[in-house]
Structures are given as C-alpha cells and as structure tokens.
Coordinates of C-alpha atoms and ligand atoms in Angstrom, one line a residue:
X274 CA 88.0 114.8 59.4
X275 CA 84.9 113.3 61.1
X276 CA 84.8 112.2 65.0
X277 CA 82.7 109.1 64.9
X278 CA 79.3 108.9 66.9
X279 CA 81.0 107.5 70.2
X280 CA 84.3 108.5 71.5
X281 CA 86.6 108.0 74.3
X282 CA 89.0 110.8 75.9
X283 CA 92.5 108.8 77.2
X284 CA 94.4 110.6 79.4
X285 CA 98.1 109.3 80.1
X286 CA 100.1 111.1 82.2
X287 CA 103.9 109.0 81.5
X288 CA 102.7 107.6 78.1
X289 CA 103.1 104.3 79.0
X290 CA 99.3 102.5 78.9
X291 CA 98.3 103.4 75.0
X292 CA 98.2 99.7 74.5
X293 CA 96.4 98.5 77.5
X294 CA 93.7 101.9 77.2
X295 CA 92.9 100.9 73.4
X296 CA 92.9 97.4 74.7
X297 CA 89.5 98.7 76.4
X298 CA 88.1 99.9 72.9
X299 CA 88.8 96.4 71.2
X300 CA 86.9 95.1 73.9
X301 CA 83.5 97.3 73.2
X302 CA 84.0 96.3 69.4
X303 CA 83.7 92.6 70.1
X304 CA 80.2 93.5 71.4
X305 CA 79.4 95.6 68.4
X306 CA 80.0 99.3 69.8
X307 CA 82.4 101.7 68.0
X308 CA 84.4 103.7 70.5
X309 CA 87.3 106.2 68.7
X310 CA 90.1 106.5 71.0
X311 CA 91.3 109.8 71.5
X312 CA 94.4 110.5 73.4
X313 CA 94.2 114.3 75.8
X314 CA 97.0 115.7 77.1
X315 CA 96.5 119.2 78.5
X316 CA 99.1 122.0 78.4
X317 CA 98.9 122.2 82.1
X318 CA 99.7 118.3 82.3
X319 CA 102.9 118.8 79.9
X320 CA 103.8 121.1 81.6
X321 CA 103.8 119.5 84.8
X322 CA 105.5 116.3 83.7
X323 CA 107.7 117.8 81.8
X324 CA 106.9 116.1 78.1
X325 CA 105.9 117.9 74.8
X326 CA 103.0 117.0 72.6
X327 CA 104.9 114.7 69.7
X328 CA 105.3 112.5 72.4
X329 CA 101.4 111.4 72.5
X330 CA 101.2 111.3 69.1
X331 CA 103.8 108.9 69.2
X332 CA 102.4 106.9 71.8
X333 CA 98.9 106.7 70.3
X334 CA 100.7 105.8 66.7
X335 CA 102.2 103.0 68.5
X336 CA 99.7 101.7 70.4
X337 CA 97.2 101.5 67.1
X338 CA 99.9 99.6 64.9
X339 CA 100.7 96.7 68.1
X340 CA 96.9 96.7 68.5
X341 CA 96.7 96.1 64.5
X342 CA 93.6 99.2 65.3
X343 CA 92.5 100.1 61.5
X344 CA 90.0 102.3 62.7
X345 CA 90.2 106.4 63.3
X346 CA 92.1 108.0 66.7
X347 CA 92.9 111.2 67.4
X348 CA 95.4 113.0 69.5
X349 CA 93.4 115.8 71.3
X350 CA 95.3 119.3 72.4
X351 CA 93.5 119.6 75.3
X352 CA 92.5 123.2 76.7
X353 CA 94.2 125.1 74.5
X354 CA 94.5 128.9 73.6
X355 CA 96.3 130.7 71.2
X356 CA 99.1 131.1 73.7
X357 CA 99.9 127.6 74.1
X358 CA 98.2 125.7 70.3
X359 CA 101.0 126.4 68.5
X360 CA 102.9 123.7 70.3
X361 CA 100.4 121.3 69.3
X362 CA 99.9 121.6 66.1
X363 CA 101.8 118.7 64.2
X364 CA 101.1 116.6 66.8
X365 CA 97.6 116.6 67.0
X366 CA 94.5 116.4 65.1
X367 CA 91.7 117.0 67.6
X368 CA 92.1 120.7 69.1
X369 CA 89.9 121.1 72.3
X370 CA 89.4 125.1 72.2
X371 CA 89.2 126.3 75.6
X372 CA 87.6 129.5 76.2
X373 CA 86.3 129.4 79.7
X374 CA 88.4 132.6 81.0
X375 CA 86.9 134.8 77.9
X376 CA 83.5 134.0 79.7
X377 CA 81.9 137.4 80.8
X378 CA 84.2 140.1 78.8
X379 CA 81.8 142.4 76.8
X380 CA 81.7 142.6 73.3
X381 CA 81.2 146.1 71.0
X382 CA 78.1 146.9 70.8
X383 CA 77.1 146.7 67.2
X384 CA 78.8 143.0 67.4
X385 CA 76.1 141.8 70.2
X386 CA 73.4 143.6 67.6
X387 CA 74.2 141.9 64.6
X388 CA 74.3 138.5 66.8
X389 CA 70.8 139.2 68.3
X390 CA 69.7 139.7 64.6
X391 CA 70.9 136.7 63.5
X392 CA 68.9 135.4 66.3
X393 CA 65.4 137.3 66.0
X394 CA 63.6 134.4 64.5
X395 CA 63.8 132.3 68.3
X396 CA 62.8 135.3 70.0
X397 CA 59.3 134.8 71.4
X398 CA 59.3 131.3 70.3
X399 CA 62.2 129.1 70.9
X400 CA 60.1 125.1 70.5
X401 CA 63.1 122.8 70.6
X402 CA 61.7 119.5 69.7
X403 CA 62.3 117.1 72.6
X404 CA 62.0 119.2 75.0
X405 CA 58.3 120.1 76.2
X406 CA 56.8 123.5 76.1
X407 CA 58.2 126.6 74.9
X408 CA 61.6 128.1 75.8
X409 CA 61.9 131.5 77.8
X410 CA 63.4 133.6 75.4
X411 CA 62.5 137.5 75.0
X412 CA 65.3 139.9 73.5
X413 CA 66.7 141.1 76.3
X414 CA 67.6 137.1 77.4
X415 CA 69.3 136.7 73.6
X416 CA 71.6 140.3 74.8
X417 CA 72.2 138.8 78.4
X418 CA 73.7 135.7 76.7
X419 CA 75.2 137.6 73.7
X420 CA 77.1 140.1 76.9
X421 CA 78.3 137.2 78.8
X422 CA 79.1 134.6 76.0
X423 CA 80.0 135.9 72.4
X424 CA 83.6 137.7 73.4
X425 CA 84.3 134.2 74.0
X426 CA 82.7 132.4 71.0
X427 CA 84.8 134.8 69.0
X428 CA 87.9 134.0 70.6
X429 CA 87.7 130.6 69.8
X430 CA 87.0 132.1 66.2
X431 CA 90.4 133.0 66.0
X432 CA 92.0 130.0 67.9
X433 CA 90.2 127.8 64.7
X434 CA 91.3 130.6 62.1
X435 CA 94.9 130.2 63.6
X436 CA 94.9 126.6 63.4
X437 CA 93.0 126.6 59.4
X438 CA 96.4 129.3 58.6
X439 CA 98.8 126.3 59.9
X440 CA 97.3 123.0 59.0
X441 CA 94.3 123.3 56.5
X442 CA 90.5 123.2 56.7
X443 CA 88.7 119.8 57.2
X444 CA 92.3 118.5 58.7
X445 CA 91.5 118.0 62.7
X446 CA 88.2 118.1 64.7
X447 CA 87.6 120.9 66.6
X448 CA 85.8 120.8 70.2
X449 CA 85.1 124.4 72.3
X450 CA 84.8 124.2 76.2
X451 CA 83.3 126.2 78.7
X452 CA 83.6 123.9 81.5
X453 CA 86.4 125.3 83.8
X454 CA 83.8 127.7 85.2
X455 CA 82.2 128.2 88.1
X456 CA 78.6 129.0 86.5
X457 CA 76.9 125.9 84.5
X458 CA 75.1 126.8 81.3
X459 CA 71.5 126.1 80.8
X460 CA 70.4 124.2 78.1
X461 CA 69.2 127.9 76.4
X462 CA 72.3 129.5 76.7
X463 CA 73.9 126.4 74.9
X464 CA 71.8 127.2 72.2
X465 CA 72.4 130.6 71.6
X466 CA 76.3 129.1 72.2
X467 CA 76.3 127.3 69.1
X468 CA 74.3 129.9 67.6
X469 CA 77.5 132.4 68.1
X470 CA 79.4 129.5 66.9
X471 CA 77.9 128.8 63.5
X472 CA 77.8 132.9 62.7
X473 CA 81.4 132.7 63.6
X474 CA 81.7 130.2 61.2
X475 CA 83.5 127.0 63.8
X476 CA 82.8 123.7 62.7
X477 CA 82.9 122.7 65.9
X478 CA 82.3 118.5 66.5
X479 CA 82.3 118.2 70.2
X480 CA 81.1 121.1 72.7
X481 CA 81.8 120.6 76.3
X482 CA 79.7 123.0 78.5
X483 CA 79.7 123.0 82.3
X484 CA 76.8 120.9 83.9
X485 CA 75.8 122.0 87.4
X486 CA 77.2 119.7 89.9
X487 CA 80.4 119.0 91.1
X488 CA 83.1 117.1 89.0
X489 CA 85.9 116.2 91.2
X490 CA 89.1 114.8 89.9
X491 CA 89.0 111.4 90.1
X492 CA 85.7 111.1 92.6
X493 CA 81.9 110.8 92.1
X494 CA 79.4 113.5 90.8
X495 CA 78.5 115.9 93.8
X496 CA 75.0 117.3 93.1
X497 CA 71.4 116.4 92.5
X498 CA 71.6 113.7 89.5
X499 CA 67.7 113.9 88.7
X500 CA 68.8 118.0 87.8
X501 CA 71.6 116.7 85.6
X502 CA 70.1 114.3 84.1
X503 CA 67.1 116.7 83.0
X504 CA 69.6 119.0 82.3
X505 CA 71.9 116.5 80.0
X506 CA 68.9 115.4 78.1
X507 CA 67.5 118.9 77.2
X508 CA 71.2 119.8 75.6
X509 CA 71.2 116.9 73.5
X510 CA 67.8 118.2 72.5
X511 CA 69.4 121.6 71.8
X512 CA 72.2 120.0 70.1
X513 CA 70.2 118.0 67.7
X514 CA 68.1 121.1 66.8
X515 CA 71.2 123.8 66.3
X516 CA 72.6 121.4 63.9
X517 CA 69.5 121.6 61.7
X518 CA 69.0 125.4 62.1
X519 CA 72.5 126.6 61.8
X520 CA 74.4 124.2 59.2
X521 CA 76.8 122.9 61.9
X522 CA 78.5 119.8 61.8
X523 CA 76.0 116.9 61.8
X524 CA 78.1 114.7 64.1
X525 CA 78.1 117.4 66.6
X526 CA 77.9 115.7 69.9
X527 CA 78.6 116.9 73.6
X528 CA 81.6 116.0 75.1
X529 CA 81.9 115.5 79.1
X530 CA 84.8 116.3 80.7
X531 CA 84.4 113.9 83.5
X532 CA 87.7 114.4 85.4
X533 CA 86.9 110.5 85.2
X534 CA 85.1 108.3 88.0
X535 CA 81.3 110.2 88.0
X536 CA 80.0 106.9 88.0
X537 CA 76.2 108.0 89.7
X538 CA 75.4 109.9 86.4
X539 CA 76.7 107.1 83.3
X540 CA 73.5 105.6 83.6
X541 CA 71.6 108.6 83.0
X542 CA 73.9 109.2 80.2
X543 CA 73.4 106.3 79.0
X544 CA 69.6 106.1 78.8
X545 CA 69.7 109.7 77.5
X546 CA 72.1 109.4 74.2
X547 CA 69.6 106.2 73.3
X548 CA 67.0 108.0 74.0
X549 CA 67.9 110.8 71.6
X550 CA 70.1 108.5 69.6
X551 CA 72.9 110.8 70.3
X552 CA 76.6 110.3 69.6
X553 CA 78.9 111.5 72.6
X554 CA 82.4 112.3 73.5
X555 CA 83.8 111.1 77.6
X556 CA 87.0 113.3 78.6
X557 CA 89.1 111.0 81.4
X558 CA 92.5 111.7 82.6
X559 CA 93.7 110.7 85.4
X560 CA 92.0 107.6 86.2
X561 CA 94.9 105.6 84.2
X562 CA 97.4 107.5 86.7
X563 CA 95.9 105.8 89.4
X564 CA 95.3 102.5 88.1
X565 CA 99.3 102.3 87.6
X566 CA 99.6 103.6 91.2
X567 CA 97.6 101.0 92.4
X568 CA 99.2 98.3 89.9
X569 CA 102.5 99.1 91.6
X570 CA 100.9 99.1 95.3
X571 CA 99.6 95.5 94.3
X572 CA 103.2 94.2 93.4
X573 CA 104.7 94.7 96.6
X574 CA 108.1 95.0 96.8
X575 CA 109.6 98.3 95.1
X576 CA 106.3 98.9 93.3
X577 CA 104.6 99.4 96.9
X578 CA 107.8 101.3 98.0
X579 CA 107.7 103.6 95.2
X580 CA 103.7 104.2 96.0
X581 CA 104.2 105.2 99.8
X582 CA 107.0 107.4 98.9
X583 CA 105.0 109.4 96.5
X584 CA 102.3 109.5 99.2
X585 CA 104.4 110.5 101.4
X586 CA 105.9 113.4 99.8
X587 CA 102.4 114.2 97.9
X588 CA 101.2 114.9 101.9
X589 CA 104.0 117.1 102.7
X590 CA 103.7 119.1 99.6
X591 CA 99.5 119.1 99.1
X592 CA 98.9 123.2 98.8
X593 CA 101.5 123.1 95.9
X594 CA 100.1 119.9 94.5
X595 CA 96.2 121.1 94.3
X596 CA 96.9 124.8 93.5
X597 CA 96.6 124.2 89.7
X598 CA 93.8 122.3 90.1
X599 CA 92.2 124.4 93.0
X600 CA 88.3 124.5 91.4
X601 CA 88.2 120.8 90.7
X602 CA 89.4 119.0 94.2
X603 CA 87.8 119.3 97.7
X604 CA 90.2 117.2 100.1
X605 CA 89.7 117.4 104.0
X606 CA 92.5 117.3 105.2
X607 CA 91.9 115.4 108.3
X608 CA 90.8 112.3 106.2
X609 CA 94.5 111.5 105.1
X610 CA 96.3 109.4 106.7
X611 CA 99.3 110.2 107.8
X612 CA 102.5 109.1 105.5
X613 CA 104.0 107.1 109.0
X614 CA 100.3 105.2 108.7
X615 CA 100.4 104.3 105.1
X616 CA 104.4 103.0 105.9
X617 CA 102.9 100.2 107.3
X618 CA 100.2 99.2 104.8
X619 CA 100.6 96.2 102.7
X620 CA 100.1 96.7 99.1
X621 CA 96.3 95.2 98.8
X622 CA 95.4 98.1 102.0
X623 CA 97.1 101.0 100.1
X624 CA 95.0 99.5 96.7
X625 CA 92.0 99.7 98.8
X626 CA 92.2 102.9 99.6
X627 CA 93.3 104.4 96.7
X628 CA 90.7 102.3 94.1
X629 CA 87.2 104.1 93.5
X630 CA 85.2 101.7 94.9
X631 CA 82.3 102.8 97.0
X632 CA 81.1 99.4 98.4
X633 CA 85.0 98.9 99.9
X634 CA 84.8 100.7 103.6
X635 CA 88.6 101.2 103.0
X636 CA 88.2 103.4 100.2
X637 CA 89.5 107.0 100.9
X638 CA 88.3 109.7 98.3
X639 CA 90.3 112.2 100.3
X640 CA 93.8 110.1 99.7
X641 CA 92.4 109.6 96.1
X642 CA 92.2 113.0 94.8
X643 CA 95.7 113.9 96.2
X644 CA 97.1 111.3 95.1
X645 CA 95.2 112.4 91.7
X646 CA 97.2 115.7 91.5
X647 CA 100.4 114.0 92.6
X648 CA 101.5 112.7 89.7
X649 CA 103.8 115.8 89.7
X650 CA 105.9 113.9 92.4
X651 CA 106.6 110.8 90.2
X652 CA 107.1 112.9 87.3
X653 CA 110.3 114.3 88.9
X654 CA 111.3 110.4 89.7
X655 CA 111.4 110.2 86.2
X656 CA 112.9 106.7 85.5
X657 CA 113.3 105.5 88.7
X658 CA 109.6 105.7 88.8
X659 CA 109.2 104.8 84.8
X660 CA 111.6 101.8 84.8
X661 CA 109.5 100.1 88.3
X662 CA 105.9 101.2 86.2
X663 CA 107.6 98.8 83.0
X664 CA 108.8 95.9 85.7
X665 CA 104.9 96.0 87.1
X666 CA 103.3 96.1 83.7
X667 CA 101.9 92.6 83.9
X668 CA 99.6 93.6 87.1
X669 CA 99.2 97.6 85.7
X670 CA 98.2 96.9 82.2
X671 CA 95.0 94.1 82.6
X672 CA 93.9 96.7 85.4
X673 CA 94.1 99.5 82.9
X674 CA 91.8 98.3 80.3
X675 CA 89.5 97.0 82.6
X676 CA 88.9 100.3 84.4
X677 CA 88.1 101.6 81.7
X678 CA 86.2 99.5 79.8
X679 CA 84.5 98.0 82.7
X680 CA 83.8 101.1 85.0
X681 CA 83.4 103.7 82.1
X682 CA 82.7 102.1 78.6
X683 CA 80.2 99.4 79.5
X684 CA 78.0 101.7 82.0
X685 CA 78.0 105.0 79.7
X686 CA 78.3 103.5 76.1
X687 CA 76.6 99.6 76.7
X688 CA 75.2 98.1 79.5
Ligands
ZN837 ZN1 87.9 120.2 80.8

C-alpha cells in the first residue's frame, strides 16, 4: 500500500467534519495537486473523548463515498506502541509508530557493533548530495547515535513485526516518530535513523523527526525559522539519499507533526519540497476542533452558549486539561480572560479571539491553546454538545474546509 507524494493528516476530535475536511482536498484537485487525506486519531485523544478506533474508519468511509472520493485515504493510528496498536488494527491502515520514550535506552553491545558495521562505509566521508560539503561523521559519532537511537529503531521493529503477524505485509503504510521529545535530531542523526531502520528491515513511508523549535498546539512556530528551514531542507536531502543507499521505500517522505497553525514556516516548506521535488506528509489535529468551536460562537444563540460554557469550565479546570499535553502548550495564565468576561462577549468577539489570526488585535493565543486541550470538556457534553455542533453545521462546515485548505493546503502544498 503506497502513501501518494503529498498527504494531509485530519484530525477530528467528535467525527463529525470528514465531509467538510475532504471537501478541502477536492478543492487542491481542481487546481491540479493530489493531496491523500489521512484521518489521525491518537490513543490519547480516544481516550479522552471516549470513542474507539472503528469509529474513524467509519467516518472517513463515509465521508469518501458522499464526496464520490475515488482516490486513496487512509485511517492513521496515531502514536502508537505495542501497548495500545492492537486496538487499531482493523480499523486502520496507516500505523504511525511512536517511539519517542525508547529514545536514550542503551542497546547490547554487540547490537550497536554490528550497526556501526553496517555503517563503516559513511564513516570519514558522509557527501549527501544537496547538501554542501562533507558531513562530520568519525566512528565514535556513528556509536553516540547508535547508544542514543537504535533501542528505539528496534522497538519499532517489533511494533511493525506485530502488526505484519495480524494484518499481512504490504497491507498499511507505516510512519516512525521521534517527535515527542525534548532534543531535535540533526539532519545526521536522521540518517543514521533510517539507517537503523532499513537493517531492521521497516518499510517505513513517512518519518516524523523532531525539528528544533517550538510546536505549540494550535499556535505559531516559536524558534528561528532561517534554522529550520536549513534544517528541513538538509533532511529532505538525507531522505532522498538513504532511500538510494539502503533499499527503503522510494516514496519515503517526512512527515510534520504540526500540532496545526505553524504558519511562519509553510512557506519554507513549501519552497524546500519543490526545491528537492520532495513528497511530504502534514500532521493537524486540533485545528478542526476549533473551527467548530468558533462555528458555534458565530451562531449565536445556544451555539455561543455552549462555547462560553466550555470556556468557562476549561478555565476552572486548566492544570487537568494541559497535563497530558504538558510539553506542547505554554499558556500564561494572566492572558485569559476571565469566564465572567467572556459571559458578556458576543459571538463574533469570542471568534476573534479564539481564530488564529495574527493581523486581528483580538486574537488570544493564550485562550486558544486551552481551549485547544479542552475538548475534554465537550466530550463529556456528549450530545448536548454533538446535537448543537449538527444544528450549526451550515456556519461550521464551509469554515472547516477553508481552514484547511486555505490556511494549510494552499501555503505548504500550492501557493
Ligand atoms: Zn506527533
């Protein structure tokens, strides 16, 4: 099963906008650009809400007949580990192999040997085409990287050898992550990466490494965007070289997991995958969350009630609310207004507020991100906040696709 050169990572927290998210795909197709849709839906966010996998598949199965979509999708298990993957495994055919924790644990000894033999021919002379210069890489760098990164290369070994036993070879795509760390990995550690990756025998589509920087839930890029952008462009140049060396996958592509919204680095994106005429994979989630919450805002009436009262109780209950997502928020607390405040908004102020846009002096990325991580609240509405997201779907849906075609698709994948 073959990921196609550009791809888009849905996130839908109530299952609700599958119509209105591939709405935004159709869209880039009448100007020419493929985008797959692929539907993610984390463990963690399951959990939180409260639904099991079947039901994305069952959204994203819908959405493609209504749509009349002939095209590929996939359903993504997003951050998954052998704990959790065997709840996914009917449901999905996209496995996102998350192996960020292993980061760090040593290997045996004779295992990091035999990996820095299969490596020998780069040491002393890593040229990766595309990138100027020679690499620094003696043998000592090779067992630094092998120490810190091949426990987990050959954890997600057996996460794929699990999911092979269950479903069949060639039958899902398979991404590995890295990105829910602390440390960013240089374009040369990426390369020995894959390197672990190809002995360990992963065909592995998408990888998703952590870039330095800052990526927020729901806000901007924090950090220098000249750095990533250097950065960016030298693993696609690593990528496109460790599929010729090693035999993996030729549509191997990066995937970002932009916890949506980094809207100061899609144009260096952009410039760099035509640059290297490189296929690659965008991770949102929650940006569709907030689009409905500000659909409902904007319809006044119970909508806008049912907003403020998630606000309200989102404030009260913030250290529970972020604790799950504690690495990727910063919110200062004395930004947020206070719940009696937003009482008395209309619906347009609470939309103004809430929407990411950085030329509205109303906009408040502090109210943003909590209100990012409080979808837990309207998940425990359940229908009462379900049944007023179906009565609003006139103003939500329109606003849905073109968030994400507008915002995301056109400035990454065409503009
Ligand atoms: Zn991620």
């Amino acid at each position: 099963m073959n990921l196609g050169k550009y791809s888009f990572g849905v996130g839908d927290r109530f299952g609700k906008q599958g119509k209105a998210q591939l709405a935004a795909m159709v869209e880039a197709g009448k100007v020419g650009v493929e985008i797959t849709p692929v539907w993610n839906k984390s463990h963690r966010e399951h959990t939180i809400i409260g639904t099991k996998p079947a039901a994305v598949r069952a959204e994203a199965d819908e959405a493609a007949k209504e749509m009349l979509w002939e095209q590929a999708y996939f359903v993504d298990a997003d951050h998954i580990n052998l704990k959790n993957v065997d709840l996914f495994l009917e449901a999905s055919d996209f496995f996102t192999l998350d192996v960020a924790d292993y980061i760090g644990q040593s290997s045996p000894k004779d295992q990091i040997d035999n990996f820095i033999d299969g490596c020998v021919k780069y040491i002393d002379g890593l040229t990766v085409p595309g990138i100027e210069g020679n690499l620094i890489v003696t043998e000592s760098v090779v067992r630094t990287i092998g120490n810190k990164y091949l426990f987990a290369v050959k954890q997600a070994g057996e996460i794929y050898r699990h999911i092979v036993s269950k479903k069949g070879v060639g039958s899902f795509v398979v991404e590995m992550s890295m990105d829910e760390t602390d440390m960013p990995q240089s374009p040369v550690e990426l390369f020995f990466i894959l390197a672990a990756a190809a002995q360990e025998e992963i065909p592995i589509q998408t990888v998703a490494p952590k870039f330095s920087g800052r990526f927020n839930k729901g806000v901007d890029y924090v950090g220098d965007v000249e750095q990533f952008a250097r950065e960016f462009e030298q693993d696609l140049a690593v990528i496109a070289y460790a599929v010729e060396e090693f035999g993996l996958p030729k549509n191997l592509k990066l995937s970002v997991h932009s916890g949506s919204d980094k809207f100061s680095i899609y144009k260096a994106m952009n410039k760099a995958i035509k640059k290297f005429d490189a296929g690659l994979h965008v991770k949102t989630a929650g940006t569709t969350w907030l689009e409905e919450l500000a659909g409902l805002a904007l319809a006044e009436g119970n909508g806008l009630r049912i907003a403020k009262q998630i606000y309200a109780e989102a404030f009260q209950r913030m250290d529970e609310l972020t604790k799950p997502y504690a690495t990727v928020i910063d919110i200062d607390k004395g930004r947020l207004p206070s719940p009696d405040v937003v009482a008395e908004w209309n619906g347009r102020r609470f939309a103004e507020a809430l929407r990411h846009d950085q030329s509205c002096g109303r906009y408040n990325p502090d109210l943003r991100q909590l209100l990012h991580v409080g979808y837990k609240v309207a998940a425990e509405l359940q229908r009462e906040f379900t049944d007023v997201v179906a009565d609003c779907e006139r103003i939500i849906g329109p606003n849905v696709t073109e968030n994400i075609y507008d915002r995301h698709i056109k400035p990454i994948f065409i503009d």
